[in-house]
Amino acid sequence: MKLEIDQQRLNSEIETLAAISDAEPPAVTRIVFTPTDLKARAWVISLCKEAGLAVCQDAFGNIFARWNGSDSAAPAVGTGSHIDAIPNAGKYDGVVGVLGGLEAIRALHRSGFRPRHSIELLIFATEEPTRFGIGCLGSRLLSGTLSAEAAAKLKDRDGETVDEVRRKAGFNGNLQDVKLPKGYYRGFVELHIEQGPLLERARISLGIVKSIAAPASLRISIEGAGGHAGGVLMPDRKDALCAAAELILAIEDAARSSGALDTVATVGVCDVFPGAVNSIPSRVRITLDIRDTDLTRRDGAMQTIEAASQKIEAKRQVSIQSEVLNADAPADCAPEVRAALSDSCREHGFPFLEMVSRAYHDSLFLSRIAPTGMLFIPCRNGYSHRPDEYATPEDIARGALVLAEALAKLAGSSQ
Ligand SMILES: [Zn+2]
């Protein structure tokens, strides 16, 4: 089987999709279910149809484009990613996995390969949390990680529910039906830009992901006592911001001392009430994002933070409440998918790095229902989610080639 990726065509398709945007080029803004997103989806669907794939969409707007195998009743092999983009993003996040996945399928087709298991391109709806505050909604529903009832009630900033928004976009089916039946995929591979600097630093063009880190996010409220900045003397204070400051450092320390570099914790929001120069802060709200590749270690760090929080409460006589917004478990990638990717790299003599995905992706949720793997390509300076995000056409094409071969290995030949 001699595979050739049409690098020029793939690159020009990436440029065309980038132009379907609500931001001035080179920035890309494509919020899910906006007219712009619907236009982009329609264009990608037309490409899939042109490639001879059978296209259908579920009640949430996940798009399936299938190349039927000779054993069409057998579980399929899937690949894909997302085309929604956060405000002021770049051209490559998600898109490389969608258009690269499509080109991988076209290349297999051109080579004369005929799969035994069907090969399916899956374009996930709502990977980015921009609109509904939670990421990977499409894959959470597909995997049953989030129930249809819970998803339907989520609201966007304008107060419109997921259910209202998706119906307006033309998706009227039953959300309960989005969950994929067990054994639907025999393997799933997502091609993606690394969104970090390691491949570029190592001057290696391919990364095979061994595990996907997952975050827990918490909202923490600290209640102290307010008062006049001149009138209340230091021994009498219950300053909520000073307590928050101690807690933030305890959070940093818990991540640093977990025993592994994979533990990372971030406090990215700090709201101070009442927020006046001459008023003692009475209430502070912070957020915590804590990630790891190992659930036990992440839970351990969270317990350390909880213990610190109790100490600070007692010492400073404040009350600290935390609410878990979301706690996804990390995932290990499937050995058979990793092997399909690494075999292809070895056959070509392409060096690759085995690595951890520090961002999380739809693949994290797909891994709950199917053997899943990810293939990374470098992005310049590790930049992502910004207009100067960049991956070279050569790296994208190499990724698509290795993806195509892995899909072929997983799908088997009908001959
Ligand atoms: Zn992405």
mmCIF file with all atom_site columns, N, CA and C and ligand atoms in Angstrom, residues 81-82 93-94 127-128 192 195 361, ligand 1:
data_model
loop_
_atom_site.group_PDB
_atom_site.id
_atom_site.type_symbol
_atom_site.label_atom_id
_atom_site.label_alt_id
_atom_site.label_comp_id
_atom_site.label_asym_id
_atom_site.label_entity_id
_atom_site.label_seq_id
_atom_site.pdbx_PDB_ins_code
_atom_site.Cartn_x
_atom_site.Cartn_y
_atom_site.Cartn_z
_atom_site.occupancy
_atom_site.B_iso_or_equiv
_atom_site.pdbx_formal_charge
_atom_site.auth_seq_id
_atom_site.auth_comp_id
_atom_site.auth_asym_id
_atom_site.auth_atom_id
_atom_site.pdbx_PDB_model_num
ATOM   1  N  N  . SER A 1 81  ? -11.949 15.045 15.347 1.00 0.00 ? 81  SER A N  1
ATOM   2  C  CA . SER A 1 81  ? -11.666 16.063 16.356 1.00 0.00 ? 81  SER A CA 1
ATOM   3  C  C  . SER A 1 81  ? -12.763 17.120 16.235 1.00 0.00 ? 81  SER A C  1
ATOM   4  N  N  . HIS A 1 82  ? -12.446 18.369 16.460 1.00 0.00 ? 82  HIS A N  1
ATOM   5  C  CA . HIS A 1 82  ? -13.504 19.394 16.489 1.00 0.00 ? 82  HIS A CA 1
ATOM   6  C  C  . HIS A 1 82  ? -13.161 20.574 15.592 1.00 0.00 ? 82  HIS A C  1
ATOM   7  N  N  . ASP A 1 93  ? -6.066  24.070 15.951 1.00 0.00 ? 93  ASP A N  1
ATOM   8  C  CA . ASP A 1 93  ? -6.613  23.292 17.071 1.00 0.00 ? 93  ASP A CA 1
ATOM   9  C  C  . ASP A 1 93  ? -7.891  22.585 16.612 1.00 0.00 ? 93  ASP A C  1
ATOM   10 N  N  . GLY A 1 94  ? -7.911  21.276 16.671 1.00 0.00 ? 94  GLY A N  1
ATOM   11 C  CA . GLY A 1 94  ? -9.094  20.519 16.260 1.00 0.00 ? 94  GLY A CA 1
ATOM   12 C  C  . GLY A 1 94  ? -9.147  20.299 14.757 1.00 0.00 ? 94  GLY A C  1
ATOM   13 N  N  . GLU A 1 127 ? -16.520 21.093 21.507 1.00 0.00 ? 127 GLU A N  1
ATOM   14 C  CA . GLU A 1 127 ? -15.349 20.681 22.279 1.00 0.00 ? 127 GLU A CA 1
ATOM   15 C  C  . GLU A 1 127 ? -14.949 21.790 23.251 1.00 0.00 ? 127 GLU A C  1
ATOM   16 N  N  . GLU A 1 128 ? -15.028 23.018 22.757 1.00 0.00 ? 128 GLU A N  1
ATOM   17 C  CA . GLU A 1 128 ? -14.579 24.149 23.584 1.00 0.00 ? 128 GLU A CA 1
ATOM   18 C  C  . GLU A 1 128 ? -15.677 24.541 24.582 1.00 0.00 ? 128 GLU A C  1
ATOM   19 N  N  . HIS A 1 192 ? -3.863  15.694 16.553 1.00 0.00 ? 192 HIS A N  1
ATOM   20 C  CA . HIS A 1 192 ? -4.034  17.024 17.161 1.00 0.00 ? 192 HIS A CA 1
ATOM   21 C  C  . HIS A 1 192 ? -2.688  17.732 17.250 1.00 0.00 ? 192 HIS A C  1
ATOM   22 N  N  . GLN A 1 195 ? -0.099  21.594 21.394 1.00 0.00 ? 195 GLN A N  1
ATOM   23 C  CA . GLN A 1 195 ? -0.500  22.689 22.302 1.00 0.00 ? 195 GLN A CA 1
ATOM   24 C  C  . GLN A 1 195 ? 0.482   22.834 23.465 1.00 0.00 ? 195 GLN A C  1
ATOM   25 N  N  . HIS A 1 361 ? -9.009  16.406 25.722 1.00 0.00 ? 361 HIS A N  1
ATOM   26 C  CA . HIS A 1 361 ? -9.578  16.376 24.383 1.00 0.00 ? 361 HIS A CA 1
ATOM   27 C  C  . HIS A 1 361 ? -10.787 15.450 24.401 1.00 0.00 ? 361 HIS A C  1
HETATM 28 ZN ZN . ZN  B 2 .   ? -8.636  20.854 20.356 1.00 0.00 ? 1   ZN  B ZN 1
#
